[in-house]
XYZ file of C-alpha atoms in Angstrom:
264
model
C 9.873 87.908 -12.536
C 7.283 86.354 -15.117
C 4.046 86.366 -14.395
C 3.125 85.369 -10.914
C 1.680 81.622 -10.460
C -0.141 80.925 -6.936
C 0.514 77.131 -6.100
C -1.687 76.498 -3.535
C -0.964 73.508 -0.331
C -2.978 70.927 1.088
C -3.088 73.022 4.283
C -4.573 76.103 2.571
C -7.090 73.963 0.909
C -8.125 71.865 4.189
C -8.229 74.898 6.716
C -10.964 76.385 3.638
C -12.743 73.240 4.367
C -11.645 71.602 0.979
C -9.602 69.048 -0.711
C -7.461 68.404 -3.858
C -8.442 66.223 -6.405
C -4.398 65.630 -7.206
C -1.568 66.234 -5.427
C 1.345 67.222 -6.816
C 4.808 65.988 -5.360
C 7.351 68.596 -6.551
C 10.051 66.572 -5.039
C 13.522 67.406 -3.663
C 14.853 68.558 -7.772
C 11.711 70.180 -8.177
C 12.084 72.207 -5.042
C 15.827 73.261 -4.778
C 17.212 73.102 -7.850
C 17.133 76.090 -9.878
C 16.586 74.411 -13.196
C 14.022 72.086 -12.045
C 12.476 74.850 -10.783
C 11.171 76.198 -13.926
C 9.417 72.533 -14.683
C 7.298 72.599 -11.706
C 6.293 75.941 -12.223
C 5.462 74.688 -15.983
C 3.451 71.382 -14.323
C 1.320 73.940 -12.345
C 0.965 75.857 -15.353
C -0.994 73.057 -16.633
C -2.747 72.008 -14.443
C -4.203 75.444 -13.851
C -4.821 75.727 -17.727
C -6.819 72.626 -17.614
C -8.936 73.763 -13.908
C -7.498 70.529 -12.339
C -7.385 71.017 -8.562
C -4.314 70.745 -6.933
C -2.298 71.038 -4.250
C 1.681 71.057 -2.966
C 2.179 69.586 0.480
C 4.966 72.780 0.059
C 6.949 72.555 3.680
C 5.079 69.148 4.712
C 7.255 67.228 1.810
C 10.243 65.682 2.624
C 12.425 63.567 0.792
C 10.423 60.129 -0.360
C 14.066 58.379 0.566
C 14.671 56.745 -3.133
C 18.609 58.280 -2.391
C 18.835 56.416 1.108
C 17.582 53.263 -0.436
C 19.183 53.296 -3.941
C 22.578 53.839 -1.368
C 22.259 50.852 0.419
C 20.424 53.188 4.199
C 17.164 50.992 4.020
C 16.832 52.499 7.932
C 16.585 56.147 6.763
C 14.563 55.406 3.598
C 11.905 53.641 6.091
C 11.886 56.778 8.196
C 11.336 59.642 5.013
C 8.979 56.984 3.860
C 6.848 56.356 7.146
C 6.813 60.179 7.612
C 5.486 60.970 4.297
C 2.885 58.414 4.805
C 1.767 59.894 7.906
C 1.298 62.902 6.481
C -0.298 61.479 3.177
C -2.834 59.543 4.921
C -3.531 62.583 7.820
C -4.966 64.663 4.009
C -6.645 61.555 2.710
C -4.394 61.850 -0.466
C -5.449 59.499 -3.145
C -3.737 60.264 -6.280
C -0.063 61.765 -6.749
C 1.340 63.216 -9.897
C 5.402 63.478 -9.564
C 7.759 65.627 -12.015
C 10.358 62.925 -11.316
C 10.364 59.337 -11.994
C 12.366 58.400 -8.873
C 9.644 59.828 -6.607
C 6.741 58.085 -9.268
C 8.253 54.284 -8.581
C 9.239 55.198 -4.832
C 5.901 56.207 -4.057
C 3.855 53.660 -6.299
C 6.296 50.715 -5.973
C 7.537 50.889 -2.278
C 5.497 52.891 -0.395
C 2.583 50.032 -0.144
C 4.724 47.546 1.544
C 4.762 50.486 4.097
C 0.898 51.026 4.405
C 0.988 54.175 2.097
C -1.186 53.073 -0.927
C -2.017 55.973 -3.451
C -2.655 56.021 -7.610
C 0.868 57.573 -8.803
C 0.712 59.052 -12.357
C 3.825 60.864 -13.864
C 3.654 64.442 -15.342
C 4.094 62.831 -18.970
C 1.330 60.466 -18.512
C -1.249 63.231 -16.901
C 0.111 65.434 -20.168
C -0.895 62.535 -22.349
C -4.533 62.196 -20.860
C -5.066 65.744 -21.163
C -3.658 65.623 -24.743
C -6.285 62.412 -25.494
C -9.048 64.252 -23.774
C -8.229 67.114 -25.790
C -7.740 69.384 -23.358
C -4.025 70.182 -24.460
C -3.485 71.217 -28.057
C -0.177 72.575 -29.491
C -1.111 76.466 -31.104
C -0.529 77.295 -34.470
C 3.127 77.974 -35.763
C 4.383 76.721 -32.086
C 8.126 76.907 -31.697
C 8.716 73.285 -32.349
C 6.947 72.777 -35.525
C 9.428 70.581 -37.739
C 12.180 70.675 -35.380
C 14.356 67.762 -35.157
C 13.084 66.363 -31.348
C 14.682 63.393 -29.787
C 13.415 62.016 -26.533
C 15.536 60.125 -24.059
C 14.147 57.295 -21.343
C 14.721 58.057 -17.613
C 15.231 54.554 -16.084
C 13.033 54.678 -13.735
C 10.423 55.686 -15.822
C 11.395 53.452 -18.954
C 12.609 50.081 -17.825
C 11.514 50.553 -14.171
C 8.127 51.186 -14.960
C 7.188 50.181 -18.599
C 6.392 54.082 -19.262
C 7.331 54.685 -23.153
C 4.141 55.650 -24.873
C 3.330 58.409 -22.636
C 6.549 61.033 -23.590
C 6.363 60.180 -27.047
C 2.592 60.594 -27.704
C 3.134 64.085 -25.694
C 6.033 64.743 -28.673
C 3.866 63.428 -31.356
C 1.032 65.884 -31.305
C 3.753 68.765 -31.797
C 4.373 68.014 -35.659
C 8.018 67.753 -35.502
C 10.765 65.490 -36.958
C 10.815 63.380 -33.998
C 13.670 60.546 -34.223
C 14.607 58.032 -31.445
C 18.247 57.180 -29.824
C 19.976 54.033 -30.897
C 19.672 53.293 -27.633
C 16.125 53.860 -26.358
C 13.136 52.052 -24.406
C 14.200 49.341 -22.942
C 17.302 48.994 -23.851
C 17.996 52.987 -22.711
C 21.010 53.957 -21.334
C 21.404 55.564 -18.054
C 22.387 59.311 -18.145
C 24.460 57.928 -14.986
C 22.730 59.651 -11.833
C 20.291 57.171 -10.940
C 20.978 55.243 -7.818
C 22.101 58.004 -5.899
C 24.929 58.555 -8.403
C 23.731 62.200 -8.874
C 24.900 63.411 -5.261
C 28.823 61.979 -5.527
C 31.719 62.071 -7.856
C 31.616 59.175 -10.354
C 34.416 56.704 -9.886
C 37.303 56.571 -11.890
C 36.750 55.237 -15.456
C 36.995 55.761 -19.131
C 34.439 57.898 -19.659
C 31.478 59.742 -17.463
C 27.888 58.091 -18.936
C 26.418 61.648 -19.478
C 28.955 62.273 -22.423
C 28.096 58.816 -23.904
C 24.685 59.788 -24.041
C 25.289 63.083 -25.615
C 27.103 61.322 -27.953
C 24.523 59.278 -28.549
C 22.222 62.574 -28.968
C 24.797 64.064 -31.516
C 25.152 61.066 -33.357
C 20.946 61.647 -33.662
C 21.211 64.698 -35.258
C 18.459 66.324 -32.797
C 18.557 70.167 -32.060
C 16.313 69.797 -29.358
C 17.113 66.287 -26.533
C 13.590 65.766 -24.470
C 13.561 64.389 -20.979
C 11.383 63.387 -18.092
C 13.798 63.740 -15.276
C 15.523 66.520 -13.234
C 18.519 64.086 -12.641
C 18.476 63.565 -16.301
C 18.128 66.875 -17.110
C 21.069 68.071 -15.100
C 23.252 65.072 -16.760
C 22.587 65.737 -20.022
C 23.013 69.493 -20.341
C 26.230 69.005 -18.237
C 27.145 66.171 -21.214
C 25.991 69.113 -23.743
C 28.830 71.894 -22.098
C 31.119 69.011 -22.521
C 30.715 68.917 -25.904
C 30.330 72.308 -26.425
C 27.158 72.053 -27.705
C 25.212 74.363 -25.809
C 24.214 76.226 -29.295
C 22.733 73.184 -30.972
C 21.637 70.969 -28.572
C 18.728 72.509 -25.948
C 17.686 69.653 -23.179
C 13.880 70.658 -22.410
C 11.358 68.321 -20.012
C 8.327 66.922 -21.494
C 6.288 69.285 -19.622
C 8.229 72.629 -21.024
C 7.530 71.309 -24.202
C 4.019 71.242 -23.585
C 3.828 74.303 -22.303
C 5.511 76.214 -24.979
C 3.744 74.721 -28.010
C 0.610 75.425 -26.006
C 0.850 79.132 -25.242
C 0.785 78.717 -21.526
């Protein structure tokens, strides 16, 4: 087991009479999936480095309900979203940084109309602020020194959201040869889970999205494919074992990235 990483919750903080200056929503990816795992411990990693206090609501999270919406269950999204609020508002939670860009515009865009009104950052803009304040600086002969790095737009983050400097400026600082998709910004294309695509079988069709996207990453020449989404993530390596290109292609998140270049 690497080295051990004490994440502490709301609850912990608040029965020691104090609060967190940031809360971090790990989200359902975040929490159960085993490859998401290893980006929220990597976002905590961070924000340890840099002495930001935080918190996990840890078993007091619960879906934010983007699925149920995104599928058409506007009832059930309502309920995750009235009981997150609830518990939000019982810490006094003012600002939320997400690893996932469907819980960032859930929370910031649709959560007010619901009474639950919080400043939402995502990880890659909190790793850009910490990179402008100087508090995050890639080491010295860091892994990804001239590597060829492409980045691709989650959709929620991207065109949902207008977030494109953010990502890049957190890929700038490393040095690299950093190239964009044909296809990028706002005219992105989907890696096809978005929507509440990622929990069924795609319908029947020409070809699965994921593996046009990976083509589109191939065609870049990239060794390394950045992201800024567990749904993404999961879509494009799954596009990469189609293509058998698990040796040349690697699909890290932003915040791995950061990590690694940093020595963290």
């Amino acid at each position: 087991m690497e080295n051990q990483i004490h994440i502490p919750t709301v609850a912990e903080l608040v029965a020691k009479g104090e609060s967190p200056d940031l809360l971090f929503w790990v989200g359902c990816a975040g929490s159960f999936d085993e490859r998401a795992q290893r980006i929220t411990r990597d976002i905590c990693k961070i924000l340890q480095h840099v002495g930001i206090k935080y918190a996990i609501l840890g078993t007091e999270e619960s879906c934010t309900g983007d699925p149920a919406k995104r599928s058409g269950n506007e009832f059930l999204f309502q309920m995750q979203a009235m009981m997150n609020i609830q518990v939000l508002d019982g810490y006094e939670i003012k600002k939320i940084v997400t690893a996932c860009p469907h819980c960032f515009n859930t929370i910031k865009n649709e959560y007010p109309s619901l009474g639950g009104h919080y400043e939402v950052i995502h990880h890659t803009q909190l790793i850009q602020s910490l990179i402008d304040e100087g508090k995050l600086r890639p080491a010295d002969g860091h892994a990804f020194k001239g590597k060829r790095i492409t980045y691709h737009d989650p959709c929620y983050l991207g065109r949902g959201n207008d977030v494109y400097e953010a990502p890049r400026k957190a890929l700038e600082v490393l040095d690299a040869d950093l190239v964009e998709l044909k296809r990028c910004k706002s005219n992105g294309l989907c890696c096809g889970a978005g929507g509440a695509q990622m929990f069924k079988e795609p319908e029947k069709g020409d070809k699965d999205i994921n593996v046009e996207r990976i083509e589109d990453v191939i065609e870049s020449k990239a060794s390394i494919v950045a992201a800024a989404c567990p749904f993404c993530m999961t879509m494009l390596r799954d596009g990469v074992k189609v293509k058998e290109k698990e040796q040349e292609i690697q699909v890290l998140d932003i915040a791995e990235i950061t990590v690694k270049a940093n020595n963290l």
